[in-house]
Every structure is written in C-alpha cells, then in structure tokens.
CSV table of N, CA and C in Angstrom, one decimal:
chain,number,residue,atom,x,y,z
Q,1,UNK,N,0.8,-1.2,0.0
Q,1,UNK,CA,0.0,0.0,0.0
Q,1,UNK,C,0.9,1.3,0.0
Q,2,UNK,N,0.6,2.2,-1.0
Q,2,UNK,CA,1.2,3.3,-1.0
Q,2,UNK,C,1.0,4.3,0.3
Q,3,UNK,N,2.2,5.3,0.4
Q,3,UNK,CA,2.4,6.1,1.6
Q,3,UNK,C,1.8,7.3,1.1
Q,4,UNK,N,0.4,8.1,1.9
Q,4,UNK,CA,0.7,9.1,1.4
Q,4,UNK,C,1.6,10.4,1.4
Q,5,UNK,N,1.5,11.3,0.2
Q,5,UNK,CA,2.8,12.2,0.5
Q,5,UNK,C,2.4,13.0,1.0
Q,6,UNK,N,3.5,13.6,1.8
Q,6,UNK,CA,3.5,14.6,2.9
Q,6,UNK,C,3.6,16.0,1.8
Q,7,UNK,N,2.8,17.4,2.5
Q,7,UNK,CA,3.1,18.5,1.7
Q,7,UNK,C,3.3,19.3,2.9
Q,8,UNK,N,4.4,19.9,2.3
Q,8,UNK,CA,5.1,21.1,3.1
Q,8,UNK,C,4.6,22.6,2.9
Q,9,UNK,N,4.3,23.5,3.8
Q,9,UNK,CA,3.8,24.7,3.1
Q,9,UNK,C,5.3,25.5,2.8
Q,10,UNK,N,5.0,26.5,2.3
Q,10,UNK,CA,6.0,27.2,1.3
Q,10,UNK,C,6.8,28.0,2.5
Q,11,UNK,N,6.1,28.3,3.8
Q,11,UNK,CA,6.9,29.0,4.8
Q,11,UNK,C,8.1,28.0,5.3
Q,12,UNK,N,7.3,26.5,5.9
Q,12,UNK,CA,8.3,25.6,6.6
Q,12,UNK,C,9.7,25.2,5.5
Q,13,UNK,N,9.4,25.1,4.1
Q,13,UNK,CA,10.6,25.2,3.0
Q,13,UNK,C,11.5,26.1,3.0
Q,14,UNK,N,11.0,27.3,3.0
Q,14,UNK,CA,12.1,28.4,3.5
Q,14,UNK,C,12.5,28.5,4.7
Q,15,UNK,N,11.9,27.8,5.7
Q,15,UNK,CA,13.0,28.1,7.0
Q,15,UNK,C,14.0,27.1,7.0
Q,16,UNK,N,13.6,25.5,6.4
Q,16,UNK,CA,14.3,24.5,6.2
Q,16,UNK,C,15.6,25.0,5.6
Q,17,UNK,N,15.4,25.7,4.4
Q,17,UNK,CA,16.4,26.1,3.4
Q,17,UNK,C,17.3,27.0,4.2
Q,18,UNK,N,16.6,28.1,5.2
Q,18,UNK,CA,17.5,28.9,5.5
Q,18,UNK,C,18.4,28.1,6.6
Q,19,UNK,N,18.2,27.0,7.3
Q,19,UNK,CA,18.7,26.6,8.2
Q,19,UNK,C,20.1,26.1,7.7
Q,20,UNK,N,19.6,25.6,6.5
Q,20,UNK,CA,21.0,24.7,5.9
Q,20,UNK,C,22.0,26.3,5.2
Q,21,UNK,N,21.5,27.1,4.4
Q,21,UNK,CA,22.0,27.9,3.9
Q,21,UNK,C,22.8,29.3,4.9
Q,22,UNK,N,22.2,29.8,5.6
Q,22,UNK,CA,22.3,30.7,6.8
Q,22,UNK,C,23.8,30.3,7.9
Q,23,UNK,N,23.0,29.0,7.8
Q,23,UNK,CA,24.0,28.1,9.2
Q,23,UNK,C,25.5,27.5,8.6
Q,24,UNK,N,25.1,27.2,7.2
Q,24,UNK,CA,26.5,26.5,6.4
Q,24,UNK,C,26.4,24.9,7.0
Q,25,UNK,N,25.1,24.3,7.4
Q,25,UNK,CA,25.7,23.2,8.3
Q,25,UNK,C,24.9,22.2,7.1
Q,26,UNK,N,25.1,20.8,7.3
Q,26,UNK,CA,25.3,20.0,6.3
Q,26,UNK,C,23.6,19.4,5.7
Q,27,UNK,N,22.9,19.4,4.6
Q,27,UNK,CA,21.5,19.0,4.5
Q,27,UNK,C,21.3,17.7,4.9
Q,28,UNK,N,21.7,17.1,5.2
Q,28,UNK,CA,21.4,15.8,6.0
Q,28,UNK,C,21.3,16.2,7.3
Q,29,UNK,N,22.1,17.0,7.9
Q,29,UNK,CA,22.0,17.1,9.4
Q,29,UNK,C,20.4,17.8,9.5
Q,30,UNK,N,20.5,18.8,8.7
Q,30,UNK,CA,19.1,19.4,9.4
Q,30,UNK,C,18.0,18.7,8.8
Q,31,UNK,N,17.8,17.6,7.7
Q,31,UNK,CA,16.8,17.1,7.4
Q,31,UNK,C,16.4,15.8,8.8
Q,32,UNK,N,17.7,15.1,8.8
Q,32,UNK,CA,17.3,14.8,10.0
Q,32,UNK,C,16.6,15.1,11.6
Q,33,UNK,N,17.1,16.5,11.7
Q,33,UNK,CA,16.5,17.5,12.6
Q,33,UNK,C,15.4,17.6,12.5
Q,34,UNK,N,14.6,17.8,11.5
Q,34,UNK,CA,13.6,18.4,10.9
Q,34,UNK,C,12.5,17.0,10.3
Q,35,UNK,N,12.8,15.9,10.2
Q,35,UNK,CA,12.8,15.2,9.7
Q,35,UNK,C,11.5,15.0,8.7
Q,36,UNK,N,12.5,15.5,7.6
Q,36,UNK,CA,12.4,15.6,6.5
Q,36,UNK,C,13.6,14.0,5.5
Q,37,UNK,N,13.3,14.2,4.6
Q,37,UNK,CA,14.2,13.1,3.3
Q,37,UNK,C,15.2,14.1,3.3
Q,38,UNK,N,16.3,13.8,3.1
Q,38,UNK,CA,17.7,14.9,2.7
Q,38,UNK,C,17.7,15.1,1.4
Q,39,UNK,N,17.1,14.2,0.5
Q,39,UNK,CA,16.8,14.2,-1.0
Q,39,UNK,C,15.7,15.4,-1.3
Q,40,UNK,N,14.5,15.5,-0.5
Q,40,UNK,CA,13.9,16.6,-0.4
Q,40,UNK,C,14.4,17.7,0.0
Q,41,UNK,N,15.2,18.1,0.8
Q,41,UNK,CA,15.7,18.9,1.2
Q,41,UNK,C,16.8,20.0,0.3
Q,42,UNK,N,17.3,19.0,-0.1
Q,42,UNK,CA,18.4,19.2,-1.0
Q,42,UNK,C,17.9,20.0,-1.9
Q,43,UNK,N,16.5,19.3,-2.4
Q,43,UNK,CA,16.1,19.8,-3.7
Q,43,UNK,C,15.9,21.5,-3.5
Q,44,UNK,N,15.1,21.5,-2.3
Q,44,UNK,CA,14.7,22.7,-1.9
Q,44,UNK,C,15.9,23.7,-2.1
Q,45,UNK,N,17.1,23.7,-1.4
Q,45,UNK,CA,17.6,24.0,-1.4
Q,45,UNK,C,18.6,24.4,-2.6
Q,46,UNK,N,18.3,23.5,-3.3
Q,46,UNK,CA,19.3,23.6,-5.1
Q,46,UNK,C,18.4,24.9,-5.4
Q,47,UNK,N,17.0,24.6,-5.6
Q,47,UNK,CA,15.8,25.5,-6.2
Q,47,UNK,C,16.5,26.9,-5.6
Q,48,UNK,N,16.6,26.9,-4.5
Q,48,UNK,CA,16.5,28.5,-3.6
Q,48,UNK,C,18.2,29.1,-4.2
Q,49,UNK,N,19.3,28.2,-4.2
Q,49,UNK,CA,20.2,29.2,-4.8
Q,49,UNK,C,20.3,29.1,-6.2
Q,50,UNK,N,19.8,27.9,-6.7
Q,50,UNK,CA,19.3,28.7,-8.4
Q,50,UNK,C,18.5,30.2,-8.8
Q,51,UNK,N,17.5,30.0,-7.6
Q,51,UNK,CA,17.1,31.7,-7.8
Q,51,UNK,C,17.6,32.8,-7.2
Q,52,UNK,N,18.5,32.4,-6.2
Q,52,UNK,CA,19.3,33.2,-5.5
Q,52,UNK,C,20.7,33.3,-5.6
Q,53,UNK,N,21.1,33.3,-7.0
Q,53,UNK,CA,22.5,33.3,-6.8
Q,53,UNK,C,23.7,34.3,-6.8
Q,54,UNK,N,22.8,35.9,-6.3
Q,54,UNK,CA,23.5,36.8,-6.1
Q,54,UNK,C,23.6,37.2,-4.8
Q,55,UNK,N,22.4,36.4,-4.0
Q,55,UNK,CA,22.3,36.5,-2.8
Q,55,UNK,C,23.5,35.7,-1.6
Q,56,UNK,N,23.7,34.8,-2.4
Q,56,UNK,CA,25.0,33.7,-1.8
Q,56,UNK,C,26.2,34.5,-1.3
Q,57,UNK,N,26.7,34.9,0.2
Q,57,UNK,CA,27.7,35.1,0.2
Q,57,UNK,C,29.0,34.7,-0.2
Q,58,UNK,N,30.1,35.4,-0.5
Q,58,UNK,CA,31.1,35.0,-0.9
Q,58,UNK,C,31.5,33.8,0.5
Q,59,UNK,N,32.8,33.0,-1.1
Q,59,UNK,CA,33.3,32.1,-0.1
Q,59,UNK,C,34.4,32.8,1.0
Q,60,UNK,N,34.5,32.4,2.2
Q,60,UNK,CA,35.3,33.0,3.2
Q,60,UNK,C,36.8,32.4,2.6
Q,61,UNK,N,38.1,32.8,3.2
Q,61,UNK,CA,39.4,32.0,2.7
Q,61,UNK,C,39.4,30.2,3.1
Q,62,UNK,N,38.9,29.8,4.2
Q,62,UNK,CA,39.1,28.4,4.4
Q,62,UNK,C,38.3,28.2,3.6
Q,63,UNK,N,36.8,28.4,3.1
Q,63,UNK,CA,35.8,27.6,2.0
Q,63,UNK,C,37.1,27.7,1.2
Q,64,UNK,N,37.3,28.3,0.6
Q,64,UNK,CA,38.5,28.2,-0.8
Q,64,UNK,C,39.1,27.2,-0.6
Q,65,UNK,N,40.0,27.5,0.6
Q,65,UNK,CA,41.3,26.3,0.7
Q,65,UNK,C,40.7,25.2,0.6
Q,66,UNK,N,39.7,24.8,1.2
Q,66,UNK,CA,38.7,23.4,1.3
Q,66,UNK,C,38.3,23.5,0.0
Q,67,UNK,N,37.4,24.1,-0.5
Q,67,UNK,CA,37.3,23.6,-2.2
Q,67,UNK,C,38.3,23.2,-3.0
Q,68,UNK,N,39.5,24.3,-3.2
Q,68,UNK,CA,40.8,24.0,-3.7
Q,68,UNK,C,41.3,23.0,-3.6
Q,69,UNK,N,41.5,22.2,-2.0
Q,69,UNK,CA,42.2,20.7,-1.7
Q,69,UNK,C,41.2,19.9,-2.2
Q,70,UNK,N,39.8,19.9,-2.4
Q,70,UNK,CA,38.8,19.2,-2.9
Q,70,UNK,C,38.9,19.1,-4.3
Q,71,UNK,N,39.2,19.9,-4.9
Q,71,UNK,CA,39.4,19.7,-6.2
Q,71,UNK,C,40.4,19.1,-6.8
Q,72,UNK,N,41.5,19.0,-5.9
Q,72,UNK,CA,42.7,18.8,-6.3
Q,72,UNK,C,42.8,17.7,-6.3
Q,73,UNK,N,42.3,16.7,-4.8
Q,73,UNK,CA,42.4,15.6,-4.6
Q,73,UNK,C,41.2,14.8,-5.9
Q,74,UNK,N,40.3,15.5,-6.5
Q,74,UNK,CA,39.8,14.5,-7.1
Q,74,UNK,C,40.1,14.7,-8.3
Q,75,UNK,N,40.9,15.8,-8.6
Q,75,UNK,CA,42.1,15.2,-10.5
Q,75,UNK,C,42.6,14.8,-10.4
Q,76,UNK,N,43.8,14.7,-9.2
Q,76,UNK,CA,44.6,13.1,-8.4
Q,76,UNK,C,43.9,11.8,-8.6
Q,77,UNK,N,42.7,11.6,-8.5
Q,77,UNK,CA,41.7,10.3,-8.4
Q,77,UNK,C,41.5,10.2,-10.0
Q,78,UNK,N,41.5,10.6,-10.8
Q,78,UNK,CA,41.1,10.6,-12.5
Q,78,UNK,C,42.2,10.3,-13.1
C-alpha cells in the first residue's frame, strides 16, 4: 500500500532552506532534525540558490582552501 505524500507549506521550506543555507551546516543534518528526506531537502535548497545566486555570500578563505584541496584531490583520483 502506498504512503501518502506529505506537503510542506512554502513557509516551513524556507526556513528549512534557510537553516541549511544561513547556518553552512550540512543538508542531511538538518533534514534529519527536521525530519524531513535529505533528498527533499536538498532539492529545496538547489531550487533556492538557483534563484538566489547573487544572494549567496562569498566564499570565506578556508571555504576556498577546502574547495581547492577538494578539487585537487579528485584530479589526483582521475
């Protein structure tokens, strides 16, 4: 028997979003907080800086260095 689906109102999505976006902390962690799917969450969250992508603060210097070694390490892996 099918589950029915759950609907979210458009407020509780935006605070979801802001939680992950605002906070920097990881969409699994707050979907589990919230418990929500991280797959749903995610989504929300792709959606919100597709439309917000001037809104996005810049990266700080450690995001860099951490993207940079992230990058690096996986054209090492190729």
């Amino acid at each position: 028997m099918r589950e029915k689906r759950r609907r979210f109102s458009p407020e509780f999505k935006s605070e979801a979003v802001r939680l992950v976006v605002d906070t920097s902390r990881p969409v699994a962690e707050v979907a589990r907080e919230i418990g929500v799917h991280e797959g749903t969450l995610g989504n929300w969250v792709n959606k919100y800086r597709a439309e917000h992508v001037s809104d996005e603060p810049p990266l700080t210097m450690p995001e860099r260095a951490r993207l940079r070694n992230s990058s690096a390490r996986t054209e090492n892996c190729a």
